[in-house]
């Protein structure tokens, strides 16, 4: 009985700590905005959008003079939108509108990141393009960088898009963990970001 009690006392905190550690291993948000499109002499609008679950998100809409399409940009798991200035500049140079946003918990967006939350964040920005900017689905190209690739693939499975671009994507969190941390049993990983399944 004593061994069982000791086991429960030792394992219970690990169970609750697991979620915290997993979150700290996947998301690396930064709050401080270190640059804006104005630093590149680009016109832009601050964007504020509320998700279906009530989380306030922030982002930028950078209009092109004669846009060929609109990019909905989902960044990777680290930093925030201000760390993607080179990509914003390149996409603007290609005559594309750009809507780039911070996930919940990143930059000026409220809340805390989670897999389901990131999916809701992308949907809210997609709806913003349709309802506030008058975009039509065939003109929206979703661009996903690393973790953003999984977010874009989820969005593409639910909504019409003109195309998707995946940069540095992965098949699933469990596959990434197998490669980067093979000592972690896949059964303890709660997050999926399972792009291959979608």
Coordinates of N, CA and C in Angstrom, one line a residue:
X1 N 0.8 -1.2 0.0 CA 0.0 0.0 0.0 C 0.9 1.3 0.0
X2 N 2.0 1.2 0.8 CA 2.9 2.3 0.9 C 3.5 2.6 -0.5
X3 N 3.9 1.6 -1.2 CA 4.5 1.8 -2.6 C 3.5 2.4 -3.5
X4 N 2.3 2.0 -3.5 CA 1.2 2.5 -4.3 C 1.0 4.0 -4.0
X5 N 1.0 4.4 -2.8 CA 0.8 5.8 -2.4 C 2.0 6.6 -2.8
X6 N 3.2 6.1 -2.7 CA 4.4 6.9 -3.1 C 4.3 7.0 -4.7
X7 N 3.9 6.0 -5.4 CA 3.8 6.0 -6.8 C 2.8 7.1 -7.3
X8 N 1.7 7.1 -6.6 CA 0.6 8.1 -6.9 C 1.1 9.5 -6.6
X9 N 1.8 9.7 -5.5 CA 2.3 11.0 -5.1 C 3.3 11.5 -6.1
X10 N 4.2 10.6 -6.6 CA 5.2 11.0 -7.6 C 4.7 11.2 -9.0
X11 N 3.7 10.4 -9.4 CA 3.2 10.4 -10.8 C 2.2 11.5 -11.0
X12 N 1.3 11.8 -10.0 CA 0.3 12.8 -10.2 C 0.8 14.2 -10.6
X13 N 1.9 14.7 -9.9 CA 2.4 16.0 -10.4 C 3.0 15.9 -11.8
X14 N 3.6 14.8 -12.2 CA 4.1 14.7 -13.5 C 3.0 14.7 -14.6
X15 N 1.9 14.2 -14.2 CA 0.7 14.2 -15.2 C 0.3 15.6 -15.4
X16 N 0.2 16.4 -14.4 CA -0.2 17.8 -14.5 C 0.9 18.7 -15.1
X17 N 2.1 18.3 -14.8 CA 3.3 19.0 -15.4 C 3.5 18.8 -16.9
X18 N 3.0 17.6 -17.3 CA 3.1 17.2 -18.7 C 2.6 18.3 -19.7
X19 N 1.3 18.7 -19.4 CA 0.7 19.7 -20.3 C 1.5 21.0 -20.3
X20 N 2.0 21.4 -19.2 CA 2.8 22.7 -19.1 C 4.1 22.5 -19.9
X21 N 4.8 21.4 -19.7 CA 6.1 21.2 -20.4 C 5.8 21.0 -21.9
X22 N 4.8 20.4 -22.3 CA 4.5 20.2 -23.8 C 4.2 21.6 -24.4
X23 N 3.5 22.4 -23.7 CA 3.2 23.8 -24.2 C 4.5 24.6 -24.3
X24 N 5.4 24.5 -23.3 CA 6.6 25.2 -23.4 C 7.6 24.7 -24.4
X25 N 7.3 23.4 -24.9 CA 8.2 22.9 -25.9 C 7.7 23.2 -27.3
X26 N 6.5 23.6 -27.5 CA 5.9 23.8 -28.8 C 5.8 25.3 -29.1
X27 N 5.4 26.1 -28.2 CA 5.2 27.5 -28.4 C 6.3 28.4 -27.8
X28 N 6.8 29.3 -28.6 CA 7.8 30.3 -28.1 C 7.4 31.7 -28.5
X29 N 6.3 32.2 -27.9 CA 5.8 33.5 -28.2 C 6.6 34.6 -27.7
X30 N 6.7 35.7 -28.4 CA 7.3 37.0 -27.9 C 6.2 38.0 -28.0
X31 N 6.1 38.9 -27.0 CA 5.1 39.9 -27.0 C 5.6 41.2 -27.7
X32 N 6.8 41.6 -27.5 CA 7.3 42.9 -28.0 C 7.3 42.9 -29.5
X33 N 6.7 43.9 -30.1 CA 6.7 44.2 -31.5 C 7.9 45.0 -31.8
X34 N 8.9 44.5 -32.5 CA 10.2 45.1 -32.7 C 10.3 45.9 -34.0
X35 N 9.3 45.8 -34.9 CA 9.3 46.5 -36.2 C 7.9 46.5 -36.8
X36 N 7.7 47.3 -37.7 CA 6.4 47.3 -38.4 C 6.7 47.5 -39.9
X37 N 5.7 47.3 -40.8 CA 5.8 47.5 -42.2 C 6.3 48.9 -42.5
X38 N 5.9 49.9 -41.7 CA 6.3 51.3 -41.9 C 7.9 51.4 -42.0
X39 N 8.6 50.5 -41.3 CA 10.0 50.5 -41.3 C 10.6 50.1 -42.7
X40 N 9.7 49.5 -43.5 CA 10.1 49.1 -44.9 C 9.4 50.0 -45.9
X41 N 8.9 51.2 -45.4 CA 8.1 52.1 -46.2 C 6.9 51.5 -46.9
X42 N 6.3 50.5 -46.2 CA 5.1 49.9 -46.7 C 3.9 50.5 -45.9
X43 N 2.8 50.8 -46.7 CA 1.5 51.1 -46.0 C 1.0 49.9 -45.4
X44 N 0.3 50.1 -44.3 CA -0.3 48.9 -43.6 C -1.5 49.4 -42.7
X45 N -2.3 48.5 -42.3 CA -3.4 48.8 -41.4 C -3.2 47.8 -40.2
X46 N -3.4 48.3 -39.0 CA -3.5 47.4 -37.9 C -4.8 46.7 -37.9
X47 N -4.8 45.4 -37.6 CA -6.0 44.6 -37.7 C -6.3 44.1 -36.3
X48 N -7.6 44.2 -35.9 CA -8.0 43.6 -34.6 C -9.2 42.7 -34.9
X49 N -9.2 41.5 -34.6 CA -10.2 40.5 -34.9 C -10.5 39.7 -33.6
X50 N -11.8 39.4 -33.4 CA -12.1 38.5 -32.3 C -12.5 37.1 -32.8
X51 N -12.0 36.1 -32.2 CA -12.2 34.7 -32.6 C -13.6 34.3 -32.1
X52 N -14.0 33.1 -32.6 CA -15.3 32.5 -32.2 C -15.4 32.3 -30.7
X53 N -14.2 32.0 -30.1 CA -14.2 31.8 -28.6 C -13.9 33.1 -27.8
X54 N -13.9 34.2 -28.5 CA -13.8 35.5 -27.8 C -12.4 36.0 -27.6
X55 N -11.4 35.5 -28.2 CA -10.0 36.0 -28.0 C -9.7 37.1 -29.0
X56 N -9.2 38.2 -28.5 CA -8.8 39.3 -29.4 C -7.4 39.1 -30.0
X57 N -7.4 39.1 -31.3 CA -6.1 38.9 -32.1 C -5.7 40.2 -32.7
X58 N -4.4 40.3 -33.0 CA -3.9 41.5 -33.7 C -3.1 41.0 -34.9
X59 N -3.0 41.9 -35.9 CA -2.3 41.6 -37.1 C -2.1 42.9 -37.9
X60 N -1.6 42.7 -39.1 CA -1.4 43.8 -40.1 C -2.0 43.3 -41.4
X61 N -2.6 44.3 -42.1 CA -3.0 44.1 -43.5 C -2.1 45.1 -44.3
X62 N -1.3 44.5 -45.2 CA -0.4 45.3 -46.1 C -1.0 45.2 -47.5
X63 N -1.6 46.3 -47.9 CA -2.2 46.3 -49.3 C -1.2 46.5 -50.4
X64 N -1.4 45.8 -51.5 CA -0.6 46.0 -52.7 C -1.3 47.0 -53.6
X65 N -0.6 47.7 -54.4 CA -1.2 48.7 -55.3 C -2.1 48.0 -56.3
X66 N -1.7 47.0 -57.0 CA -2.5 46.3 -58.0 C -2.4 44.8 -57.6
X67 N -3.1 44.4 -56.6 CA -2.9 43.0 -56.0 C -3.3 41.9 -57.0
X68 N -2.4 40.9 -57.1 CA -2.7 39.7 -57.8 C -3.5 38.7 -57.0
X69 N -3.3 38.7 -55.7 CA -4.0 37.8 -54.8 C -3.7 38.3 -53.4
X70 N -4.3 37.7 -52.4 CA -4.1 38.0 -51.0 C -3.4 36.8 -50.2
X71 N -2.4 37.1 -49.5 CA -1.7 36.1 -48.7 C -2.2 36.1 -47.3
X72 N -2.7 35.0 -46.8 CA -3.0 34.9 -45.4 C -1.9 34.2 -44.7
X73 N -1.1 34.9 -44.0 CA 0.2 34.4 -43.5 C 0.1 33.9 -42.0
X74 N 0.4 32.6 -41.8 CA 0.4 32.0 -40.5 C 1.9 31.7 -40.2
X75 N 2.4 32.4 -39.2 CA 3.9 32.2 -38.9 C 4.2 31.0 -38.1
X76 N 5.5 30.8 -37.8 CA 5.9 29.6 -37.1 C 5.7 29.7 -35.6
X77 N 6.3 28.9 -34.8 CA 6.0 28.8 -33.4 C 6.8 29.8 -32.5
X78 N 7.7 30.5 -33.1 CA 8.5 31.4 -32.3 C 8.4 32.9 -32.8
X79 N 8.6 33.8 -31.9 CA 8.6 35.2 -32.2 C 7.2 35.7 -32.4
X80 N 7.0 36.6 -33.3 CA 5.7 37.2 -33.6 C 5.8 37.8 -35.0
X81 N 4.8 38.5 -35.4 CA 4.7 39.1 -36.8 C 5.9 40.0 -37.1
X82 N 6.4 40.7 -36.1 CA 7.5 41.7 -36.4 C 8.8 41.0 -36.8
X83 N 8.8 39.7 -36.6 CA 10.0 38.9 -37.0 C 9.9 38.3 -38.4
X84 N 8.9 38.7 -39.1 CA 8.7 38.2 -40.5 C 8.8 39.4 -41.5
X85 N 9.5 40.4 -41.2 CA 9.5 41.6 -42.1 C 10.1 41.3 -43.5
X86 N 11.1 40.4 -43.5 CA 11.7 40.1 -44.8 C 10.7 39.4 -45.7
X87 N 9.9 38.5 -45.1 CA 8.9 37.9 -45.9 C 7.7 38.8 -46.3
X88 N 7.4 39.7 -45.4 CA 6.3 40.7 -45.8 C 6.8 41.5 -47.0
X89 N 8.1 42.0 -46.9 CA 8.7 42.8 -48.0 C 8.7 42.0 -49.3
X90 N 9.1 40.7 -49.3 CA 9.1 39.9 -50.5 C 7.7 39.8 -51.1
X91 N 6.7 39.4 -50.2 CA 5.4 39.2 -50.7 C 4.8 40.5 -51.3
X92 N 5.1 41.6 -50.6 CA 4.6 42.9 -51.1 C 5.2 43.3 -52.5
X93 N 6.5 43.0 -52.6 CA 7.2 43.2 -53.9 C 6.6 42.4 -55.0
X94 N 6.0 41.2 -54.7 CA 5.4 40.4 -55.7 C 4.0 40.8 -56.0
X95 N 3.6 42.0 -55.5 CA 2.3 42.6 -55.7 C 1.1 41.8 -55.1
X96 N 1.3 41.3 -53.9 CA 0.3 40.6 -53.2 C -0.1 41.3 -51.9
X97 N -1.4 41.4 -51.7 CA -1.9 41.8 -50.4 C -1.4 40.8 -49.3
X98 N -1.1 41.3 -48.1 CA -0.6 40.4 -47.1 C -1.4 40.7 -45.8
X99 N -2.1 39.6 -45.3 CA -2.6 39.7 -43.9 C -1.8 38.7 -43.1
X100 N -1.1 39.3 -42.2 CA -0.2 38.5 -41.2 C -0.8 38.8 -39.8
X101 N -0.8 37.8 -39.0 CA -1.4 37.9 -37.7 C -0.7 37.1 -36.7
X102 N -0.8 37.6 -35.4 CA -0.2 36.8 -34.3 C -1.3 35.9 -33.7
X103 N -0.9 34.7 -33.5 CA -1.7 33.7 -32.8 C -2.0 34.2 -31.3
X104 N -3.0 33.7 -30.7 CA -3.3 34.0 -29.3 C -2.0 33.8 -28.5
X105 N -1.7 34.7 -27.6 CA -0.5 34.6 -26.8 C 0.8 35.2 -27.4
X106 N 0.7 35.5 -28.7 CA 1.9 36.1 -29.4 C 1.7 37.6 -29.7
X107 N 2.7 38.4 -29.7 CA 2.6 39.8 -30.0 C 1.5 40.5 -29.2
X108 N 0.7 41.2 -30.0 CA -0.4 41.9 -29.3 C -1.7 41.1 -29.2
X109 N -1.7 39.9 -29.5 CA -2.9 39.0 -29.3 C -3.0 38.5 -27.9
X110 N -4.3 38.5 -27.5 CA -4.6 38.1 -26.1 C -4.6 36.5 -26.0
X111 N -4.8 36.0 -24.8 CA -5.0 34.6 -24.7 C -3.7 33.8 -24.6
X112 N -3.8 32.5 -24.7 CA -2.7 31.6 -24.6 C -2.8 30.5 -25.7
X113 N -1.6 30.2 -26.3 CA -1.7 29.3 -27.5 C -2.1 27.9 -27.2
X114 N -2.8 27.3 -28.1 CA -3.2 25.9 -28.0 C -3.4 25.4 -29.5
X115 N -3.5 24.1 -29.7 CA -3.7 23.7 -31.0 C -5.0 24.1 -31.6
X116 N -6.1 23.8 -30.8 CA -7.4 24.2 -31.3 C -7.5 25.8 -31.4
X117 N -6.9 26.5 -30.5 CA -6.9 27.9 -30.5 C -6.3 28.5 -31.8
X118 N -5.1 27.9 -32.2 CA -4.5 28.4 -33.4 C -5.4 28.1 -34.7
X119 N -6.1 27.0 -34.7 CA -7.0 26.8 -35.8 C -8.1 27.8 -35.8
X120 N -8.6 28.2 -34.6 CA -9.7 29.2 -34.6 C -9.1 30.6 -35.0
X121 N -7.9 30.8 -34.6 CA -7.3 32.1 -35.0 C -7.2 32.3 -36.5
X122 N -6.8 31.2 -37.2 CA -6.7 31.3 -38.7 C -8.1 31.4 -39.3
X123 N -9.1 30.8 -38.7 CA -10.4 30.9 -39.3 C -10.9 32.3 -39.1
X124 N -10.6 32.9 -38.0 CA -11.1 34.3 -37.7 C -10.5 35.3 -38.7
X125 N -9.2 35.1 -39.1 CA -8.6 35.9 -40.1 C -9.1 35.7 -41.5
X126 N -9.4 34.4 -41.8 CA -10.0 34.1 -43.1 C -11.3 34.8 -43.2
X127 N -12.1 34.7 -42.1 CA -13.4 35.4 -42.1 C -13.3 36.9 -42.3
X128 N -12.2 37.5 -41.6 CA -11.9 38.9 -41.8 C -11.7 39.3 -43.2
X129 N -10.9 38.5 -43.9 CA -10.7 38.7 -45.4 C -11.9 38.7 -46.2
X130 N -12.8 37.8 -45.9 CA -14.1 37.7 -46.6 C -15.0 38.8 -46.3
X131 N -15.2 39.1 -45.0 CA -16.2 40.0 -44.6 C -15.8 41.4 -44.5
X132 N -14.5 41.7 -44.2 CA -14.1 43.1 -44.1 C -13.3 43.6 -45.3
X133 N -12.6 42.7 -45.9 CA -11.8 43.1 -47.1 C -12.4 42.8 -48.4
X134 N -13.5 42.1 -48.4 CA -14.2 41.7 -49.7 C -13.4 40.7 -50.5
X135 N -12.5 40.0 -49.9 CA -11.8 39.0 -50.6 C -12.7 37.8 -51.0
X136 N -12.4 37.2 -52.1 CA -13.1 36.0 -52.5 C -12.2 34.8 -52.3
X137 N -12.7 33.6 -51.9 CA -11.8 32.5 -51.6 C -10.8 32.1 -52.7
X138 N -11.1 32.1 -54.0 CA -10.1 31.8 -55.0 C -8.9 32.7 -55.1
X139 N -9.1 33.9 -54.5 CA -8.0 34.9 -54.5 C -7.1 34.9 -53.2
X140 N -7.5 34.0 -52.2 CA -6.8 33.9 -51.0 C -5.8 32.7 -51.0
X141 N -4.6 33.0 -50.8 CA -3.5 32.0 -50.7 C -3.0 31.9 -49.3
X142 N -3.2 30.8 -48.6 CA -2.8 30.6 -47.2 C -1.3 30.2 -47.2
X143 N -0.5 30.9 -46.5 CA 1.0 30.7 -46.4 C 1.3 30.2 -45.0
X144 N 1.8 29.1 -44.8 CA 2.2 28.6 -43.5 C 3.6 28.3 -43.3
X145 N 4.2 28.9 -42.3 CA 5.6 28.8 -42.0 C 5.8 27.8 -40.8
X146 N 6.4 26.7 -41.0 CA 6.7 25.7 -39.9 C 5.4 25.3 -39.3
X147 N 5.2 25.6 -38.0 CA 3.9 25.3 -37.3 C 2.7 25.9 -38.0
X148 N 2.9 27.0 -38.6 CA 1.9 27.7 -39.4 C 1.4 26.8 -40.6
X149 N 2.3 25.9 -41.1 CA 1.9 25.0 -42.1 C 0.8 24.1 -41.7
X150 N 0.9 23.6 -40.4 CA -0.2 22.7 -39.9 C -1.5 23.5 -39.7
X151 N -1.4 24.8 -39.4 CA -2.5 25.6 -39.2 C -3.2 25.9 -40.6
X152 N -2.4 26.1 -41.6 CA -2.9 26.3 -43.0 C -3.5 25.1 -43.5
X153 N -2.9 23.9 -43.3 CA -3.5 22.7 -43.8 C -4.9 22.4 -43.2
X154 N -5.0 22.7 -41.9 CA -6.3 22.6 -41.2 C -7.3 23.5 -41.8
X155 N -6.9 24.8 -42.1 CA -7.8 25.8 -42.7 C -8.2 25.3 -44.1
X156 N -7.3 24.8 -44.9 CA -7.6 24.3 -46.2 C -8.6 23.2 -46.2
X157 N -8.6 22.4 -45.2 CA -9.6 21.3 -45.1 C -11.0 21.7 -44.7
X158 N -11.1 23.0 -44.3 CA -12.4 23.5 -43.9 C -13.0 24.6 -44.8
X159 N -12.1 25.2 -45.5 CA -12.6 26.4 -46.3 C -11.9 26.4 -47.7
X160 N -12.6 27.0 -48.6 CA -12.1 27.2 -50.0 C -11.0 28.2 -50.0
X161 N -9.9 27.8 -50.7 CA -8.7 28.7 -50.8 C -8.3 28.7 -52.3
X162 N -7.6 29.7 -52.7 CA -7.0 29.7 -54.0 C -5.7 28.8 -54.1
X163 N -5.1 28.6 -53.0 CA -3.9 27.8 -52.9 C -3.3 27.8 -51.5
X164 N -2.3 27.0 -51.3 CA -1.6 27.0 -50.0 C -0.1 26.9 -50.3
X165 N 0.7 27.5 -49.5 CA 2.2 27.5 -49.5 C 2.6 27.0 -48.1
X166 N 3.4 25.9 -48.1 CA 3.9 25.4 -46.8 C 5.4 25.5 -46.9
X167 N 5.9 26.2 -45.9 CA 7.4 26.4 -45.8 C 7.9 25.8 -44.5
X168 N 8.7 24.7 -44.7 CA 9.3 24.1 -43.5 C 8.3 23.4 -42.6
X169 N 7.3 22.8 -43.3 CA 6.2 22.1 -42.5 C 6.7 20.7 -42.0
X170 N 5.8 20.1 -41.3 CA 6.1 18.8 -40.7 C 4.8 18.0 -40.8
X171 N 4.9 16.7 -40.6 CA 3.7 15.8 -40.7 C 2.8 15.8 -39.5
X172 N 3.5 15.8 -38.3 CA 2.7 15.8 -37.0 C 3.7 16.1 -35.9
X173 N 3.1 16.6 -34.8 CA 4.0 16.9 -33.6 C 4.6 15.6 -33.1
X174 N 3.8 14.5 -33.1 CA 4.4 13.2 -32.6 C 5.6 12.8 -33.5
X175 N 5.5 13.0 -34.8 CA 6.6 12.6 -35.7 C 7.8 13.5 -35.4
X176 N 7.6 14.8 -35.1 CA 8.7 15.7 -34.8 C 9.3 15.3 -33.5
X177 N 8.5 14.9 -32.5 CA 9.0 14.5 -31.2 C 9.9 13.2 -31.4
X178 N 9.4 12.3 -32.2 CA 10.2 11.1 -32.5 C 11.6 11.4 -33.0
X179 N 11.6 12.4 -33.9 CA 12.9 12.8 -34.5 C 13.8 13.6 -33.5
X180 N 13.2 14.6 -32.8 CA 14.0 15.5 -32.0 C 14.1 15.0 -30.6
X181 N 13.2 14.3 -30.1 CA 13.2 13.8 -28.7 C 12.7 12.4 -28.6
X182 N 13.5 11.4 -29.1 CA 13.0 10.0 -29.2 C 12.8 9.4 -27.8
X183 N 13.3 10.0 -26.8 CA 13.1 9.4 -25.4 C 11.7 9.7 -24.9
X184 N 10.9 10.6 -25.5 CA 9.6 10.9 -25.1 C 8.6 9.9 -25.7
X185 N 7.8 9.2 -24.9 CA 6.9 8.2 -25.5 C 5.7 9.0 -26.2
X186 N 5.4 8.6 -27.4 CA 4.3 9.3 -28.2 C 3.0 9.4 -27.4
X187 N 2.7 8.4 -26.6 CA 1.5 8.4 -25.9 C 1.3 9.5 -24.9
X188 N 2.3 10.2 -24.5 CA 2.2 11.3 -23.5 C 2.0 12.6 -24.2
X189 N 2.1 12.7 -25.5 CA 2.0 13.9 -26.3 C 0.5 14.1 -26.6
X190 N 0.0 15.2 -26.1 CA -1.4 15.5 -26.3 C -1.7 16.2 -27.7
X191 N -0.8 17.2 -28.0 CA -1.0 18.0 -29.2 C -0.8 17.1 -30.4
X192 N -1.5 17.4 -31.5 CA -1.4 16.5 -32.7 C -0.8 17.3 -33.9
X193 N -1.4 18.4 -34.2 CA -1.0 19.1 -35.5 C -0.7 18.1 -36.5
X194 N -1.6 17.2 -36.7 CA -1.4 16.1 -37.6 C -1.8 16.4 -39.1
X195 N -0.9 17.0 -39.8 CA -1.1 17.5 -41.2 C -1.3 16.3 -42.1
X196 N -0.6 15.2 -41.9 CA -0.6 14.1 -42.7 C -2.0 13.4 -42.7
X197 N -2.7 13.4 -41.6 CA -4.0 12.9 -41.5 C -5.1 13.7 -42.2
X198 N -4.8 15.0 -42.3 CA -5.8 15.9 -42.9 C -5.6 15.9 -44.4

